[in-house]
XYZ file of C-alpha atoms in Angstrom:
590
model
C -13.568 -14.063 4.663
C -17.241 -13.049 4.856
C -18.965 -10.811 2.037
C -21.874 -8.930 3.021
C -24.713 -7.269 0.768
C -26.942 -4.822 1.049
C -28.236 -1.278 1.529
C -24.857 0.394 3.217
C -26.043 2.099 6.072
C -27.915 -1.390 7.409
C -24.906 -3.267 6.688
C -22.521 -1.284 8.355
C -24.437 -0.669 11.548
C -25.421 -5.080 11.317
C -21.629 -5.539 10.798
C -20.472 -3.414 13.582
C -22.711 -5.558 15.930
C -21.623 -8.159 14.864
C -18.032 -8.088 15.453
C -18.701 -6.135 18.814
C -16.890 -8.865 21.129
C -13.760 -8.691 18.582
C -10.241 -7.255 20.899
C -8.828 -5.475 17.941
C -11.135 -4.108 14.874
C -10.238 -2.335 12.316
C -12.617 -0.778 9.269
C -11.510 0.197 6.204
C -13.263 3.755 4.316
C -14.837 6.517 5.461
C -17.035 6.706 8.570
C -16.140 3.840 10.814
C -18.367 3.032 14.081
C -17.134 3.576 17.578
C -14.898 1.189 18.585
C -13.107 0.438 15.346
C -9.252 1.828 14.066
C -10.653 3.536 11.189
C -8.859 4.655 8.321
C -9.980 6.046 4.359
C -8.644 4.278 1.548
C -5.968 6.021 0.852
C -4.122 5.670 4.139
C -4.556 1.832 4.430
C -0.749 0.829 4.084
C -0.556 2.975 7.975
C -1.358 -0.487 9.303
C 1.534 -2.433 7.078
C 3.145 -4.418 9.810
C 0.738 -4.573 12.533
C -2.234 -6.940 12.838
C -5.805 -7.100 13.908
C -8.944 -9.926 15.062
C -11.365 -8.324 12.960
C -11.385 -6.362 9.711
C -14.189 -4.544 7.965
C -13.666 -3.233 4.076
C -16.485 -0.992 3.177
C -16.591 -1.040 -0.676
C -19.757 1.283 -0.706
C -16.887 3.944 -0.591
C -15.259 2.121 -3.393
C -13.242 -0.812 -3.909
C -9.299 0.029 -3.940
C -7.267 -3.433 -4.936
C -4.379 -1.185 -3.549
C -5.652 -0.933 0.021
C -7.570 -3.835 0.030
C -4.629 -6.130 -0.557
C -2.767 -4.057 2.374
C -5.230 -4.242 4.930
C -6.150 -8.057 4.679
C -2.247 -8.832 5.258
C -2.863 -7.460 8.770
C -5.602 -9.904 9.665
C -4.217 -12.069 12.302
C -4.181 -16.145 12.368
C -7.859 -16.953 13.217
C -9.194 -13.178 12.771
C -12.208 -12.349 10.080
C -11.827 -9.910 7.340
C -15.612 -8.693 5.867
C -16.163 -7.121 2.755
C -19.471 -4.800 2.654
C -20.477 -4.031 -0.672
C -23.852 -3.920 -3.134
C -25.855 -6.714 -4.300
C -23.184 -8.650 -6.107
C -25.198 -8.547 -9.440
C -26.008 -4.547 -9.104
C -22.442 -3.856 -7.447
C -20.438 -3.499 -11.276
C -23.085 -0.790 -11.994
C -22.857 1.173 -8.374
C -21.055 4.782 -8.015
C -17.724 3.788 -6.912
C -15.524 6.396 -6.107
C -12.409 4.907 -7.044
C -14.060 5.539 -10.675
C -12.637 8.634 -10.323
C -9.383 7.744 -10.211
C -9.377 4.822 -12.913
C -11.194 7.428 -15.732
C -9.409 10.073 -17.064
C -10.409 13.643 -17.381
C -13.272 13.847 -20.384
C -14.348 10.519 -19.650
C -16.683 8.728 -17.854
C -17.128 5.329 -16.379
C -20.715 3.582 -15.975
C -20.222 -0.057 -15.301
C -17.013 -1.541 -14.207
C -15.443 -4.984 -15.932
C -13.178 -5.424 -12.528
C -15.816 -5.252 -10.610
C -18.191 -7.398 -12.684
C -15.206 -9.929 -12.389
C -15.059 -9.687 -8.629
C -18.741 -10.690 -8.764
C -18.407 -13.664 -10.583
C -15.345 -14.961 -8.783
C -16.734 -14.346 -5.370
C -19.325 -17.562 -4.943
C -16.550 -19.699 -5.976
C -14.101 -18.557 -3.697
C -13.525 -19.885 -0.497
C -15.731 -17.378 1.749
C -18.933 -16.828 2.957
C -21.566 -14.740 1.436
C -24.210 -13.243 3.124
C -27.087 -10.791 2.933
C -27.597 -8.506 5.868
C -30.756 -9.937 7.153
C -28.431 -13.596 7.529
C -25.585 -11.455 8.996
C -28.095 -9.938 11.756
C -29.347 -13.500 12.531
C -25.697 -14.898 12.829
C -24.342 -15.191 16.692
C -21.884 -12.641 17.959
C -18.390 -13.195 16.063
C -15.406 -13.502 18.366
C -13.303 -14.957 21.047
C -16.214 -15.157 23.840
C -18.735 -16.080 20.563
C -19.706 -18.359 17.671
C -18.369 -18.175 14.143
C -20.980 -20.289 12.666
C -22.858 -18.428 10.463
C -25.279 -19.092 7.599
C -24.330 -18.191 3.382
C -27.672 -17.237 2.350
C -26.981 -14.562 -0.592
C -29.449 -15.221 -2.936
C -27.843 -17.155 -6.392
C -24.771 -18.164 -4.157
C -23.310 -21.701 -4.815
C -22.637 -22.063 -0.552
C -25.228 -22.687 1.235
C -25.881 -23.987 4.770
C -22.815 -23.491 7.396
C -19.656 -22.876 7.632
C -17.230 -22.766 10.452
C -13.908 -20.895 10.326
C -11.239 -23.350 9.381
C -8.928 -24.117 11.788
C -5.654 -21.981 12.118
C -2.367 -22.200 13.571
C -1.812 -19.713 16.065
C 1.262 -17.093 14.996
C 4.341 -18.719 16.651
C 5.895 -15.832 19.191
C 9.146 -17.942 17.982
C 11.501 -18.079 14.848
C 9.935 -21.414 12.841
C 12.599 -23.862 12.100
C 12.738 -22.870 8.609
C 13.710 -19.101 9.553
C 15.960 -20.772 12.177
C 18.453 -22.478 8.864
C 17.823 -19.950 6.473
C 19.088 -17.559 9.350
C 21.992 -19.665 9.856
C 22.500 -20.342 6.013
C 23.171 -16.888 5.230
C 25.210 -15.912 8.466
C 27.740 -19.085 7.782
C 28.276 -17.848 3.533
C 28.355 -14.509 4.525
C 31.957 -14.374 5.410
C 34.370 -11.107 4.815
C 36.481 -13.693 2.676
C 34.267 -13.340 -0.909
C 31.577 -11.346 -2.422
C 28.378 -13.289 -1.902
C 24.849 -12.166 -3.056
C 22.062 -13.953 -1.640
C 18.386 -13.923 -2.647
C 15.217 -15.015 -0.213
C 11.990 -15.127 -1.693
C 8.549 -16.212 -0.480
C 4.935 -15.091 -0.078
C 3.520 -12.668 1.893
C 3.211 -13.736 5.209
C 6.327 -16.436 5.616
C 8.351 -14.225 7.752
C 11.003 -13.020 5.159
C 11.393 -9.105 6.596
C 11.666 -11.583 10.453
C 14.086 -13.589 8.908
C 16.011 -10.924 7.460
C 15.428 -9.190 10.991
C 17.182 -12.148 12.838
C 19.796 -12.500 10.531
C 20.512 -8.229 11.338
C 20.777 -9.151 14.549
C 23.042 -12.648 14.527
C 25.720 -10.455 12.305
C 25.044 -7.490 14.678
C 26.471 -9.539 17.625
C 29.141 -11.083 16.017
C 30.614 -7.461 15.042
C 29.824 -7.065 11.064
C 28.060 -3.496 10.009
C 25.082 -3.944 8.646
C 22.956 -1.530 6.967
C 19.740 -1.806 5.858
C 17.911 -0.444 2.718
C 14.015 -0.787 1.397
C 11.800 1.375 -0.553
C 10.869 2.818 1.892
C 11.519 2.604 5.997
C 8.117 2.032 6.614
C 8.335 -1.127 4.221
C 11.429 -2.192 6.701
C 9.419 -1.844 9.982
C 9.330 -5.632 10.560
C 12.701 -6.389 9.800
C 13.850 -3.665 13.174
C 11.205 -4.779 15.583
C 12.486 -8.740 14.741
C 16.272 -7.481 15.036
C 15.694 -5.526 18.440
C 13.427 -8.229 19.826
C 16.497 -10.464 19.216
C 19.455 -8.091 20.497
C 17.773 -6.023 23.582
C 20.694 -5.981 25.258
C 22.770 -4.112 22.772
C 20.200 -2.598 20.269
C 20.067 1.394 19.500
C 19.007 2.745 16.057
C 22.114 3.002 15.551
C 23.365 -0.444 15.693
C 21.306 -0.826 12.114
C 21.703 2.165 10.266
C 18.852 2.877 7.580
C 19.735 4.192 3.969
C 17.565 5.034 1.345
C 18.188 2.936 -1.871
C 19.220 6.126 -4.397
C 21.601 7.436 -1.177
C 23.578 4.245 -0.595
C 27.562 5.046 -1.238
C 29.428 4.016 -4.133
C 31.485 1.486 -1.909
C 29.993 -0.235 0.778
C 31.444 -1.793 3.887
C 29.542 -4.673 5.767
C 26.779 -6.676 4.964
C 23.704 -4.919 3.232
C 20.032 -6.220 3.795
C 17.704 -5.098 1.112
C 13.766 -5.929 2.117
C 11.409 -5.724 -0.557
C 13.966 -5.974 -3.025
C 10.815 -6.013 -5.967
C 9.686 -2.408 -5.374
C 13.170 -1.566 -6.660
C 14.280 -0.882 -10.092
C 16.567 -3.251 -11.732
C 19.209 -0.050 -12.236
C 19.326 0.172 -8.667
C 20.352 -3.494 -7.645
C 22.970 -3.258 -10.178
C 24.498 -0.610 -8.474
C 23.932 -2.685 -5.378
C 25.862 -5.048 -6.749
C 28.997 -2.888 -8.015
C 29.195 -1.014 -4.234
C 28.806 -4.185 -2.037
C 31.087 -7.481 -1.734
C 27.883 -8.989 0.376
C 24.611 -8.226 -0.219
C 20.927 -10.330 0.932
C 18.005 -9.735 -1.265
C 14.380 -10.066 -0.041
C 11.449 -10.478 -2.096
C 7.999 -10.994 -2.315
C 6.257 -13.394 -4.530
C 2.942 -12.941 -4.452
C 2.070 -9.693 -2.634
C 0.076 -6.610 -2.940
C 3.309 -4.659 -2.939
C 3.918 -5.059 -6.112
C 5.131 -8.775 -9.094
C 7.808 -10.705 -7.316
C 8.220 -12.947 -10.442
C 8.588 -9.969 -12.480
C 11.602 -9.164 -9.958
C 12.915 -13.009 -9.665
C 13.025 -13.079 -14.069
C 14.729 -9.831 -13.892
C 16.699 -10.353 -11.219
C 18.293 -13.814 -11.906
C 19.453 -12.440 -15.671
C 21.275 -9.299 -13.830
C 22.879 -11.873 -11.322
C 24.018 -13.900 -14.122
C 26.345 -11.310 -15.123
C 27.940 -10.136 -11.457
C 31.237 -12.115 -10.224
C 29.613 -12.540 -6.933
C 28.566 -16.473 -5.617
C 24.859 -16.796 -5.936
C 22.668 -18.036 -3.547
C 19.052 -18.460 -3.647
C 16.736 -19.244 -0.759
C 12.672 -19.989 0.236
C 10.107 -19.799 2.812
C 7.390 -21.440 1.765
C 5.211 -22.316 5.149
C 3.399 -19.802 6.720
C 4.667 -17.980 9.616
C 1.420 -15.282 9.995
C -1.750 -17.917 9.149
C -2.183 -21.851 8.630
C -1.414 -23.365 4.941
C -4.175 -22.972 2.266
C -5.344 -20.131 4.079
C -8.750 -19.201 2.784
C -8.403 -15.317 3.073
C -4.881 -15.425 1.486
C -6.952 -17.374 -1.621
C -9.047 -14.983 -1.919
C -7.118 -11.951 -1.958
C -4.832 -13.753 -4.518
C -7.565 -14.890 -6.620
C -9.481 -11.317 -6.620
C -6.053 -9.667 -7.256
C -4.353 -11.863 -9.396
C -1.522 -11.969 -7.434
C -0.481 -15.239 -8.638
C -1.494 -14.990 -11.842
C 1.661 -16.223 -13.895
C 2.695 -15.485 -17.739
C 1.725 -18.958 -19.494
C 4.022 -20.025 -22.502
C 3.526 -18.589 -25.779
C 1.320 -20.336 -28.836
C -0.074 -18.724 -31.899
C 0.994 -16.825 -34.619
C 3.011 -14.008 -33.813
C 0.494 -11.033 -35.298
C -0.885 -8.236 -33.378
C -4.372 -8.154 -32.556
C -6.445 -5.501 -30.012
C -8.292 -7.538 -27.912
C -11.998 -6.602 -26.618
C -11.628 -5.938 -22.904
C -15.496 -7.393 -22.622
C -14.073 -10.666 -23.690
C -11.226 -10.795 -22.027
C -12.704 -9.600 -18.307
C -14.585 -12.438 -19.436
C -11.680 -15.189 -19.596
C -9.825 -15.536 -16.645
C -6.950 -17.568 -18.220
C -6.635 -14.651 -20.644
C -7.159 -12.021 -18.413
C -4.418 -13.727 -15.978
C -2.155 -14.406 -18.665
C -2.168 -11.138 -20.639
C -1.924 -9.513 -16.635
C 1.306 -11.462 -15.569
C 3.095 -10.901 -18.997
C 2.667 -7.152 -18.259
C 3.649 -6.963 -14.833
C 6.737 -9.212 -15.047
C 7.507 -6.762 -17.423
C 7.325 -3.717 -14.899
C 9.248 -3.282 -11.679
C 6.095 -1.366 -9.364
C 3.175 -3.064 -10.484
C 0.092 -2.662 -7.975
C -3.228 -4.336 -7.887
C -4.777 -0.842 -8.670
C -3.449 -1.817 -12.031
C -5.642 -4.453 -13.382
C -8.293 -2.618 -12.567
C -6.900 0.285 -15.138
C -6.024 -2.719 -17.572
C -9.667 -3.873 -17.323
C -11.645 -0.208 -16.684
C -9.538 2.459 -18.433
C -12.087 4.231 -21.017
C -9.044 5.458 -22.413
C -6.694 2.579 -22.571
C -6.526 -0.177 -25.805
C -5.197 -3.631 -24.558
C -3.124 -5.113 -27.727
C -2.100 -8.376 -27.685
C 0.022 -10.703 -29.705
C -0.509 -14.498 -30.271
C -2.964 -16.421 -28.088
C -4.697 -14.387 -25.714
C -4.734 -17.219 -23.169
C -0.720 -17.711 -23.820
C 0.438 -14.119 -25.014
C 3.509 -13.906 -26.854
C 3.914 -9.876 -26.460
C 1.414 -7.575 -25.265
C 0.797 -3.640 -24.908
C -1.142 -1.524 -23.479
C -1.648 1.760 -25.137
C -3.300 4.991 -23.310
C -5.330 7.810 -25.750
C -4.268 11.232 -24.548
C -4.741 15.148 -25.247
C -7.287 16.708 -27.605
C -8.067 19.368 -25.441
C -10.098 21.491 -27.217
C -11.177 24.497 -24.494
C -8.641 27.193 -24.528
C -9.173 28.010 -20.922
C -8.204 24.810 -20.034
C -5.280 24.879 -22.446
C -4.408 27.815 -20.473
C -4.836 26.446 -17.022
C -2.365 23.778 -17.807
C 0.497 26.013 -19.407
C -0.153 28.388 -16.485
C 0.288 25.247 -14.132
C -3.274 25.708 -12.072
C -4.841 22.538 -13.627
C -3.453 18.944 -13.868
C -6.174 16.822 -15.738
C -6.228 13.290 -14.952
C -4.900 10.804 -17.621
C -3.194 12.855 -20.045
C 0.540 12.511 -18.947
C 2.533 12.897 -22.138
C 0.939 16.444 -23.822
C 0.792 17.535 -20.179
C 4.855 17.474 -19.676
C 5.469 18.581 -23.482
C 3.186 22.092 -22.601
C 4.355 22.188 -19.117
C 8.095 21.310 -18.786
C 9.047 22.157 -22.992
C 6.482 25.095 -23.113
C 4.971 23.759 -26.187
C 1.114 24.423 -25.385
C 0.218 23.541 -28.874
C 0.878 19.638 -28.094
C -2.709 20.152 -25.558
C -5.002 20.099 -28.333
C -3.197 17.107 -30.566
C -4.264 13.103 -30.223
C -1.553 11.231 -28.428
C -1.148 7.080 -28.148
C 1.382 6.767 -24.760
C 2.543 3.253 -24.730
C 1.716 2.457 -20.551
C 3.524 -0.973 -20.622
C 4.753 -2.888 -23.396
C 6.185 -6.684 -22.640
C 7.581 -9.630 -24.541
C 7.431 -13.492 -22.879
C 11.004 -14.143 -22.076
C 11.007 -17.019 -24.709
C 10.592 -14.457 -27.710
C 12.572 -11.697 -26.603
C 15.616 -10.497 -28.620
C 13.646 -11.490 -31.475
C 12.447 -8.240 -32.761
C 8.585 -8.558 -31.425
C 9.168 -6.183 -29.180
C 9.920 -3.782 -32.140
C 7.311 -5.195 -34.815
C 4.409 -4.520 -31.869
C 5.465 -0.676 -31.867
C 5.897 -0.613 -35.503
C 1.706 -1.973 -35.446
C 0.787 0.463 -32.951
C 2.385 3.126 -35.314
C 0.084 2.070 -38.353
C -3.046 1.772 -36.366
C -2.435 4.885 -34.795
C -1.945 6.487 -38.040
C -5.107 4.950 -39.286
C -7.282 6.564 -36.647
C -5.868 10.032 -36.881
C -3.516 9.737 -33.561
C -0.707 12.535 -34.367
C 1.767 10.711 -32.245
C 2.734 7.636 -30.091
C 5.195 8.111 -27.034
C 6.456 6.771 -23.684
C 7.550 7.629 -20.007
C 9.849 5.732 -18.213
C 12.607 5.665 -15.894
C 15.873 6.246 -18.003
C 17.658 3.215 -17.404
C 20.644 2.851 -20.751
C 18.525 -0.115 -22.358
C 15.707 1.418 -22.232
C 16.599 4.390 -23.670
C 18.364 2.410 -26.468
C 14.864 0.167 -27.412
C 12.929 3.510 -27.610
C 15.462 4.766 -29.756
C 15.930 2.093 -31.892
C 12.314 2.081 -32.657
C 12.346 5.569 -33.718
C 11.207 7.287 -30.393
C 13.050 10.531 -30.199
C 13.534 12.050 -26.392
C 11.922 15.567 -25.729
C 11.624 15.734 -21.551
C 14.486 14.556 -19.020
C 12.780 14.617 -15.165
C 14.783 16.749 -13.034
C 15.006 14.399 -9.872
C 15.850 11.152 -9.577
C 13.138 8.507 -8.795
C 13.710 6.944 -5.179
C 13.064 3.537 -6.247
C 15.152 3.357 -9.315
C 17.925 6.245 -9.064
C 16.777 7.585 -12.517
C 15.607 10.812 -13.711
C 12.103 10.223 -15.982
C 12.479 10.192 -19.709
C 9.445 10.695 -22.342
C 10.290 9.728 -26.114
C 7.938 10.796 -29.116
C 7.518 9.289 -32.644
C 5.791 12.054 -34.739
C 3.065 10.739 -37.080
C 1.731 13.760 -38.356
C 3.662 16.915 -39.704
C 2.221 19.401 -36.809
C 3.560 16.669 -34.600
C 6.863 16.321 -36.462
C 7.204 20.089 -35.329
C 6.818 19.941 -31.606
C 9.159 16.722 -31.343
C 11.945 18.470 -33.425
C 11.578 21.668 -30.701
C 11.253 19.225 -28.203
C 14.427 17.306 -28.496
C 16.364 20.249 -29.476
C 15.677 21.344 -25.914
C 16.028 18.100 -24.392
C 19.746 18.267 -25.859
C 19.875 21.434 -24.195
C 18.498 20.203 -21.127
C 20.979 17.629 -21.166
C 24.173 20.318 -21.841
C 23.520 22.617 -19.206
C 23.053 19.849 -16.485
C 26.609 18.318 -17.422
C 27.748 21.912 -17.633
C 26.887 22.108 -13.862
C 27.672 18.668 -12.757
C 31.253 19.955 -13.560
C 30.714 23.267 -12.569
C 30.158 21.685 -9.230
C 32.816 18.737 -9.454
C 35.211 21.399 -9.970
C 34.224 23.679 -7.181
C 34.257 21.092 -4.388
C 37.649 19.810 -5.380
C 39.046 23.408 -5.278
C 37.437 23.632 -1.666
C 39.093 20.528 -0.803
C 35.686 18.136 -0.572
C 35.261 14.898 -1.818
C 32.610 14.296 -4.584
């Protein structure tokens, strides 16, 4: 990895040159020179299953964890990635556009802590950083060129050269490890007993290939398989490694794909579920109930989303299923060498790895100064991980709102550095312009940020919720050692008196409606006033927002609200039988 700094147009233009005798570029943001696959930002997870020699992230568009961590997954064994960006000491203060989408509307955003951190991790990290005029000096990078080239930012820590480590060329064969796992699973996945299996490794091990071959081994012997993902985009490896190992007999066909909220009630045959994280634990249950033999995949430590989060989660819903367990790893790289320097990188600038430490201190709620704690990496890592474990689609985009949101209060409980509970709390409403109240009753304006007085005007037609303060608890999580303990509850029952204190009229949540969910909320006093009216992909749930009045105007809407919500609720069992009955009297299944 190479980080370059300087004015933007020189850099881009020195870069370009550069990497001129590169087979395959690729630049990330807007505006890419001739001879590169450009794409923006927001269109960087196109290239998810691919790969490239030579990759350019522009950050003078803006930084985007998101796409960042997407594209440098594509970088081939031996390839480059560069980062272009300002001055690293001038770069937290620079007009990045993805600003925009981490401040919400009536706020503003000056100088960024996540990019301040970025900064200060960078010289320590294992890449190279450069100033244009050293990049313009360095030979031509590539296969026909040198990749000796000269760290000369000034106030880095490297200095002189550094050649590209040496790397392990990407086997165009299944690694010996794939080879048994492969076999593993094909030998205990017999039609005799209900089996669910559970693969997990980083990105870049060959899991989706592995699951690919196994497809393919089953295939032949004459089991159905289908497959399911968040998406089918996210399964794209898994098919081209199953047709590349049955071309004699392979047609779409032979693998059926199914969407995870459209898989039956009972399945037949072996199901293969890739990216098992980016699901919702609701969902795997039900995978569990409909299929006798199922393999999980999952990722670790990837830009998709916490795999340990998934893994915690995952292992305490196995625990109650009849089905034999069994759990398998890839742990050597299929994609790039061991101790990859790019792939420590991206995990140290994303936090990818960053894992919940166990708990110390006194179990009393504190809100903890986001200066400080961009300062403290252990903190900042810990207080991160406890979070996302907690949270089945967390994305890298999300530290940067944990460290950046003007809007957002981190709270934390116990040692900062080894967090018993944490929350993190988002300020909401006050709109005070009529004409905006207006717009967003009449539907014509969505501003940024303000998700829970938005859906009470919008969906429950009370406008008057617009112009009241809200507190929406974003995430709340408790370290697996202290749950069922009641921190959980004593957290919300602090936010509720500091809220109070500061003249918030109300605290509520979103979430997917999964049963226990619902029941915490309610047990803390959170009463439900909006029910989503289609079901999430990646969790089968409909969206549920809960309220806890702290004011009397307040008290108001959430006693309209939830009368309607019970409404809501009536009227969609009313037709759910409705239905029911009218495709039994046609003589059509449910």
């Amino acid at each position: 990895m190479c980080v370059v700094t300087g004015d933007p147009a020189t850099v881009r233009v020195t870069a370009a040159r550069w990497l001129h005798n590169a087979i395959h570029r690729r630049w990330l943001g807007d505006g890419g020179p001739a001879g590169f696959e450009t794409l923006s930002l927001a269109g960087a997870r196109r290239w998810l299953g691919s790969e490239c020699d030579a990759l350019v992230v522009d950050a003078h568009h803006g930084f985007d964890p998101n796409a960042f961590g997407a594209a440098v997954g594509t970088v081939r064994a031996g390839g480059v990635a560069v980062l272009l960006c300002p001055p690293l000491a001038h770069w937290p203060h620079s007009d990045d556009a993805v600003n925009a989408r981490v401040a919400p509307h009536g706020t503003t955003l000056t100088r960024s802590r996540y990019l301040a951190r970025l900064a200060r991790l960078l010289p320590n990290l294992p890449c190279t950083l450069l100033t244009e005029e050293a990049l313009a000096a360095a030979p031509p990078w590539g296969r026909s060129g040198s990749r000796k080239i000269e760290a000369r930012e000034t106030g880095s820590r490297q200095t002189g050269s550094q050649p590209a480590p040496p790397h392990r060329p990407l086997s165009p064969t299944a690694s010996e490890a794939q080879r048994r796992t492969v076999e593993t699973l094909a030998d205990a996945l017999t039609p005799a007993g209900a089996l669910a299996a559970v693969l997990t490794a980083d990105r870049g091990r060959g899991k989706s290939a592995t699951l690919g071959l196994l497809a393919a081994q089953l295939a032949a012997r004459g089991e159905r398989v289908v497959v399911t993902a968040p998406s089918r985009r996210a399964a794209a490896v898994l098919y081209h490694h199953a047709e590349a190992a049955w071309p004699s007999r392979w047609t779409p066909e032979a693998l059926p794909f199914s969407a995870p909220d459209a898989l039956p009630a009972h399945g037949e045959g072996v199901l293969l579920v890739d990216e098992a994280g980016g699901l919702h634990l609701n969902l795997s249950a039900h995978v569990l109930r409909a299929w006798q033999r199922v393999v999980f995949a999952g990722t670790v430590h990837g830009y998709e989303g916490t795999g340990r989060g998934f893994a915690l989660r995952f292992r305490q819903l196995l625990a109650d299923q009849p089905h034999r367990h069994l759990a398998l790893t890839l742990s050597v790289p299929m994609r790039w060498s061991e101790h990859d320097p790019l792939e420590q990188c991206t995990h140290a600038l994303l936090a990818l790895d960053a894992e919940a430490a166990p708990p110390t201190g006194t179990p009393t709620p504190c809100r903890i100064d986001r200066d400080r704690l961009a300062a403290d990496e252990t903190a900042l890592r810990a207080v991160y991980a406890l979070l996302a474990d907690a949270h089945y689609r967390t994305r890298p985009l999300d530290l940067r709102h944990l460290l950046d949101g003007p809007n957002l209060h981190t709270v934390v409980v116990g040692d900062p550095s080894q967090p018993i509970a944490a929350a993190l709390v988002a300020e909401e409403g006050g709109f005070n312009d009529p004409a905006l109240r207006d717009a967003i009753c009449a539907g014509t304006r969505r501003p940024r940020g303000h998700l829970l007085p938005q859906v009470l005007a919008w969906h429950c037609g009370l406008d008057e919720a617009l112009s009241q303060r809200w507190w929406r608890v974003v995430r709340i999580a408790v370290h697996p050692d202290h749950q069922r303990r009641g921190r959980g509850r004593a957290l919300l029952d602090w936010l509720a008196a500091e809220a109070q204190q500061r003249g918030i009229d109300a605290l509520g949540t979103s979430f997917a409606g999964d049963p226990g969910v619902c029941r915490f909320w309610a047990r803390a006093g959170y009463a439900p006033v909006y029910l989503g009216q289609v079901r999430e992909a990646t969790s089968g749930l409909f969206a549920v927002a809960t309220v806890l009045p702290l004011s009397a105007r307040a008290a108001g809407i959430a006693r309209t609200a939830t009368r309607r919500f019970g409404k809501t609720v009536a009227v969609r069992e009313t037709l759910s039988a409705a239905l029911k009955d009218a495709l039994n009297c046609s003589g059509t299944a449910l």
